[in-house]
Amino acid sequence: MLLCVYNTHSKNNMPNKLYKKIAKSTKKHPSKQNIKIAVDNCIFTVINDKLYILLIQMKKKPYTNKWALPGGLIGDKETSHNAALRILNEQTAVSDVYLEQLFTFDRPDRDPFGRVVSVAHFALIPNRGINLRTISKYADVKWQRVSDLPKLAYDHDEIVKYAKKRLAWKIKYTNVVWSLLPEKFTFTELQNVYETILGKRLDRRNFRKKFLALKLIKSTGKKVMRGVHRPAMTYQFKSREAKIVDIL
Amino acid sequence: MLLCVYNTHSKNNMPNKLYKKIAKSTKKHPSKQNIKIAVDNCIFTVINDKLYILLIQMKKKPYTNKWALPGGLIGDKETSHNAALRILNEQTAVSDVYLEQLFTFDRPDRDPFGRVVSVAHFALIPNRGINLRTISKYADVKWQRVSDLPKLAYDHDEIVKYAKKRLAWKIKYTNVVWSLLPEKFTFTELQNVYETILGKRLDRRNFRKKFLALKLIKSTGKKVMRGVHRPAMTYQFKSREAKIVDIL
DNA sequence: CCAAAAGTGTTAACGCTACACCCATGT
DNA sequence: ACATGGGTGTAGCGTTAACACTTTTGG
């Protein structure tokens, strides 16, 4: 099942005729404003019950070999949402993604190459055998444990900090967990995601009770072995769409 | 955050098609970007227990005489926050203001004059004898009841809709109410703000109990007459800073 | 038999909701 | 005296948090 999540602010009504009209009339804004606008993605996933974000390694000075969030300028006819999807696709080729606008970072000195305002985005993807690919612009790409982040380029430390907060909130008050999990998962796996993100242990019985009461997931009827012990029932989400539900 | 979820297996898989189109047309990073960046303010206040927002009346075509949110381009060395403050000041001359970034609206066709991305801001100000002033750029300025809004220019309807949601959330889960109230206020006034914003009536005793338990406000010791009935105690906030507290 | 995680209920404390009567004032 | 909003307490209910033993498997 392929899934794209769009927020309502990036409506899909962008007829090409309109682009042309816009292109023709762009001189009507008198200002000599010289600011570029970009997108940076904070992409989370869970691998072996640990939380990771995607980092790229930069080539250009003064950030040579520094790690940073993947990003890039927005196209003239592109929404920031689509720019974020495009950039996400450059590294991951995933399609099953939860994506939302995070915050716009605009300190005038945040980019040494000139004034660039960044519309940071926040993505959650399940770790289903994603093949990372490095594009020529970057030296490398990798998944980095969130609990062990290096100092990042630009103001990306700040963006990640903000994104972590948003993630903790999201997971508590919405059902976005589905976007971090494989299609079938055990209750322990589900709980581990919560414990990792919230940074605290939860009572197994209470967690199970509460989560089942939300009626978001159903048993698949199949059990799975996850080690030398009793097999665990697997579950799946009944529906994969964004909802606001008070979870924990 | 409002979300639309599209399943690409379904018949009407607009997003996926659109995504591919965009991905193709903007594959390479745009070297020369022609996008302006602006700020729009959604400024709330409470007057006589009713919720209002500040609107300006436009002069230029095609929006002549239409109402809109006050806004303007960001200066080359200015943060969007400061731009929002500057613009707020053009109309209101208030200093006691709660201001935060709301969302970045970036539909390519949102501005008929050219591509302008707007970092919408959200402001709450107390109604302490604010004198509105119209600047020459606009035909007029006014406070407009939120329950009775005209159709606005650009995508400002959408911005206001989003801001109203954010306000309802903020008032429930943080202590920002202080920014909508005068220094001293009665419990009924406080409750009226909540009822107006949440759009429902609240039980007087429970509201009082709950709010007092938060220990955010204290009695001033002075009573005030608000009509032909028993005088009411006035209260004030102990501290006027942003906190997250579960209120209602 | 042992280790290791899966699975399962009950109780006590707390918080929330619902609800009705007296008080202080100006006319 | 009366109309108007100000001010107050309690009881029932539902939700949450704390807590321990049995089951299933592979080695």
Coordinates of C-alpha atoms in Angstrom, one line a residue, chain B:
Chain B
M1 CA -2.5 20.1 12.0
L2 CA -5.0 19.1 9.5
L3 CA -4.1 16.2 7.4
C4 CA -5.4 14.6 4.3
V5 CA -4.4 11.0 3.6
Y6 CA -4.5 9.6 0.2
N7 CA -4.3 6.0 -0.7
T8 CA -2.5 5.6 -4.0
H9 CA -4.2 2.4 -4.8
S10 CA -7.5 4.1 -4.9
K11 CA -8.9 5.5 -8.1
N12 CA -8.4 9.2 -7.4
N13 CA -4.8 9.2 -6.7
M14 CA -4.1 12.8 -7.4
P15 CA -1.1 13.2 -5.1
N16 CA 1.0 10.5 -6.6
K17 CA 0.5 11.7 -10.1
L18 CA 1.1 15.2 -9.0
Y19 CA 4.2 14.2 -7.1
K20 CA 5.7 12.5 -10.2
K21 CA 5.0 15.5 -12.3
I22 CA 6.7 17.8 -9.8
A23 CA 9.6 15.4 -9.3
K24 CA 10.2 15.5 -13.0
S25 CA 9.9 19.2 -13.5
T26 CA 12.2 20.1 -10.6
K27 CA 14.7 17.3 -10.6
K28 CA 17.7 19.6 -10.5
H29 CA 18.1 22.1 -7.8
P30 CA 16.9 25.4 -9.0
S31 CA 19.9 27.7 -9.3
K32 CA 18.0 30.9 -9.7
Q33 CA 15.1 31.1 -7.4
N34 CA 12.5 33.8 -7.7
I35 CA 10.4 33.7 -4.6
K36 CA 9.6 36.4 -2.2
I37 CA 9.0 35.9 1.5
A38 CA 6.5 37.7 3.6
V39 CA 4.8 37.7 6.9
D40 CA 1.0 37.8 7.6
N41 CA -0.3 38.5 11.1
C42 CA -3.4 37.0 12.6
I43 CA -4.0 39.3 15.6
F44 CA -6.6 38.4 18.1
T45 CA -8.1 40.4 20.9
V46 CA -11.1 40.2 23.2
I47 CA -13.4 43.2 23.3
N48 CA -16.5 43.0 25.6
D49 CA -16.1 39.3 25.9
K50 CA -16.1 38.8 22.2
L51 CA -13.2 37.6 20.0
Y52 CA -11.9 39.9 17.3
I53 CA -9.2 39.9 14.7
L54 CA -7.5 42.8 13.1
L55 CA -8.2 43.3 9.4
I56 CA -6.9 45.8 6.9
Q57 CA -8.7 47.0 3.8
M58 CA -6.6 46.8 0.7
K59 CA -6.1 49.4 -2.0
K60 CA -4.4 47.6 -4.8
K61 CA -6.1 45.5 -7.5
P62 CA -7.4 42.9 -7.8
Y63 CA -8.2 43.1 -4.1
T64 CA -9.3 46.7 -3.9
N65 CA -11.5 47.2 -0.9
K66 CA -11.2 43.6 0.1
W67 CA -10.2 42.9 3.7
A68 CA -7.1 41.0 4.5
L69 CA -4.6 40.3 7.3
P70 CA -1.9 42.9 7.7
G71 CA 1.4 41.7 6.3
G72 CA 4.5 42.6 4.3
L73 CA 7.8 41.4 3.0
I74 CA 10.6 40.5 5.3
G75 CA 13.6 42.7 5.3
D76 CA 16.9 41.2 4.1
K77 CA 18.4 41.2 7.6
E78 CA 15.2 40.8 9.6
T79 CA 13.8 37.7 11.2
S80 CA 10.2 36.9 10.4
H81 CA 9.4 37.4 14.1
N82 CA 10.7 40.9 13.9
A83 CA 8.9 41.6 10.7
A84 CA 5.7 40.4 12.4
L85 CA 6.4 42.8 15.3
R86 CA 7.1 45.6 12.9
I87 CA 3.9 45.0 11.0
L88 CA 1.9 44.6 14.2
N89 CA 3.2 48.0 15.3
E90 CA 2.2 49.7 12.1
Q91 CA -1.4 49.2 13.1
T92 CA -1.6 48.9 16.8
A93 CA 1.4 50.4 18.6
V94 CA 1.0 47.7 21.3
S95 CA 4.0 46.4 23.2
D96 CA 2.4 43.8 25.4
V97 CA 1.9 41.1 22.9
Y98 CA 2.2 37.4 22.6
L99 CA 3.5 36.5 19.2
E100 CA 4.4 33.2 17.7
Q101 CA 5.0 31.6 14.3
L102 CA 1.9 29.9 13.1
F103 CA 2.5 28.1 9.8
T104 CA 4.2 28.9 6.5
F105 CA 1.7 29.1 3.6
D106 CA 3.3 28.5 0.3
R107 CA 0.8 27.6 -2.4
P108 CA 2.5 28.8 -5.6
D109 CA -0.7 30.6 -6.7
R110 CA -1.6 32.2 -3.4
D111 CA -0.6 35.6 -4.5
P112 CA -1.6 36.9 -7.9
F113 CA 1.3 39.4 -7.9
G114 CA 3.9 36.6 -7.9
R115 CA 5.3 33.8 -5.9
V116 CA 5.2 34.8 -2.3
V117 CA 5.7 32.5 0.6
S118 CA 4.0 33.7 3.8
V119 CA 5.2 32.9 7.3
A120 CA 2.0 33.5 9.1
H121 CA 2.1 34.7 12.7
F122 CA -0.3 34.5 15.5
A123 CA -0.7 37.3 18.0
L124 CA -2.7 37.8 21.1
I125 CA -3.1 41.3 22.6
P126 CA -5.1 42.6 25.5
N127 CA -7.6 45.2 24.6
R128 CA -6.3 48.1 26.7
G129 CA -7.4 51.1 24.8
I130 CA -5.6 50.3 21.6
N131 CA -5.7 53.0 19.0
L132 CA -5.8 51.5 15.6
R133 CA -4.0 53.5 12.9
T134 CA -4.4 53.1 9.2
I135 CA -1.2 53.5 7.2
S136 CA -1.2 54.9 3.6
K137 CA -0.7 51.5 2.1
Y138 CA -4.2 50.5 3.3
A139 CA -7.7 52.0 2.9
D140 CA -8.7 51.1 6.5
V141 CA -8.1 49.0 9.6
K142 CA -10.6 47.5 12.0
W143 CA -11.4 44.9 14.6
Q144 CA -13.6 42.3 13.1
R145 CA -15.6 39.8 15.1
V146 CA -14.3 36.3 14.4
S147 CA -17.8 34.9 14.3
D148 CA -18.7 37.2 11.5
L149 CA -15.8 37.3 9.0
P150 CA -16.1 38.5 5.4
K151 CA -14.3 36.6 2.7
L152 CA -10.7 37.7 2.8
A153 CA -8.1 38.3 0.2
Y154 CA -5.4 35.8 -0.8
D155 CA -5.5 32.6 1.2
H156 CA -6.2 34.5 4.4
D157 CA -9.4 32.7 5.1
E158 CA -7.3 29.6 5.4
I159 CA -4.8 31.3 7.7
V160 CA -7.5 32.6 10.0
K161 CA -9.1 29.1 10.1
Y162 CA -5.8 27.6 11.1
A163 CA -5.1 30.4 13.7
K164 CA -8.5 29.9 15.3
K165 CA -7.6 26.2 15.8
R166 CA -4.3 27.1 17.2
L167 CA -5.8 29.6 19.6
A168 CA -8.3 27.0 20.9
W169 CA -5.5 24.6 21.5
K170 CA -3.2 27.2 23.1
I171 CA -5.8 28.4 25.5
K172 CA -6.6 24.8 26.6
Y173 CA -3.0 23.7 27.1
T174 CA -1.0 26.7 27.9
N175 CA -1.4 29.8 30.0
V176 CA -1.5 32.3 27.1
V177 CA -4.8 33.7 28.2
W178 CA -2.9 36.4 30.1
S179 CA -2.1 38.0 26.7
L180 CA -5.8 38.5 25.9
L181 CA -6.8 40.0 29.3
P182 CA -6.2 43.3 31.0
E183 CA -4.0 43.3 34.0
K184 CA -6.8 43.0 36.4
F185 CA -9.9 40.9 35.5
T186 CA -12.7 39.1 37.2
F187 CA -13.3 35.4 37.1
T188 CA -16.3 35.8 34.9
E189 CA -14.3 37.8 32.4
L190 CA -11.7 35.0 32.3
Q191 CA -14.3 32.4 31.9
N192 CA -16.0 34.4 29.1
V193 CA -12.7 34.4 27.1
Y194 CA -12.6 30.6 27.4
E195 CA -16.2 30.2 26.5
T196 CA -15.9 32.5 23.5
I197 CA -12.8 30.8 22.1
L198 CA -13.9 27.3 22.8
G199 CA -17.4 28.0 21.6
K200 CA -19.1 26.3 24.6
R201 CA -20.3 27.0 28.0
L202 CA -18.4 25.9 31.1
D203 CA -19.5 25.2 34.6
R204 CA -18.7 28.2 36.8
R205 CA -17.7 26.2 39.9
N206 CA -15.6 23.7 38.1
F207 CA -13.9 26.3 36.0
R208 CA -13.0 28.3 39.1
K209 CA -11.7 25.3 40.9
K210 CA -9.6 24.1 38.1
F211 CA -8.1 27.4 37.2
L212 CA -7.3 28.3 40.8
A213 CA -5.6 24.9 41.2
L214 CA -3.1 25.9 38.5
K215 CA -1.9 28.7 40.8
L216 CA -1.3 31.0 37.8
I217 CA -3.4 33.9 39.2
K218 CA -3.8 35.6 42.5
S219 CA -6.5 37.8 43.9
T220 CA -5.7 41.5 43.9
G221 CA -7.8 42.0 47.0
K222 CA -9.9 44.6 45.2
K223 CA -13.4 44.2 44.1
V224 CA -15.0 45.8 41.2
M225 CA -18.6 46.6 40.2
R226 CA -19.6 45.2 36.8
G227 CA -23.3 46.0 37.0
V228 CA -26.3 46.0 39.3
H229 CA -25.2 43.1 41.4
R230 CA -22.7 41.9 43.9
P231 CA -19.2 43.2 43.2
A232 CA -16.6 40.7 41.8
M233 CA -13.1 40.1 43.0
T234 CA -10.4 40.9 40.6
Y235 CA -7.4 38.8 39.8
Q236 CA -4.0 39.1 38.1
F237 CA -1.5 36.7 36.7
K238 CA 1.4 36.0 39.0
S239 CA 3.8 35.9 36.1
R240 CA 3.3 36.7 32.4
E241 CA 5.4 34.1 30.7
A242 CA 4.5 31.2 28.4
K243 CA 4.0 27.9 30.1
I244 CA 2.5 24.6 29.1
V245 CA -0.2 23.6 31.5
D246 CA -3.1 21.4 30.9
I247 CA -6.0 23.8 31.7
L248 CA -9.3 22.4 30.5

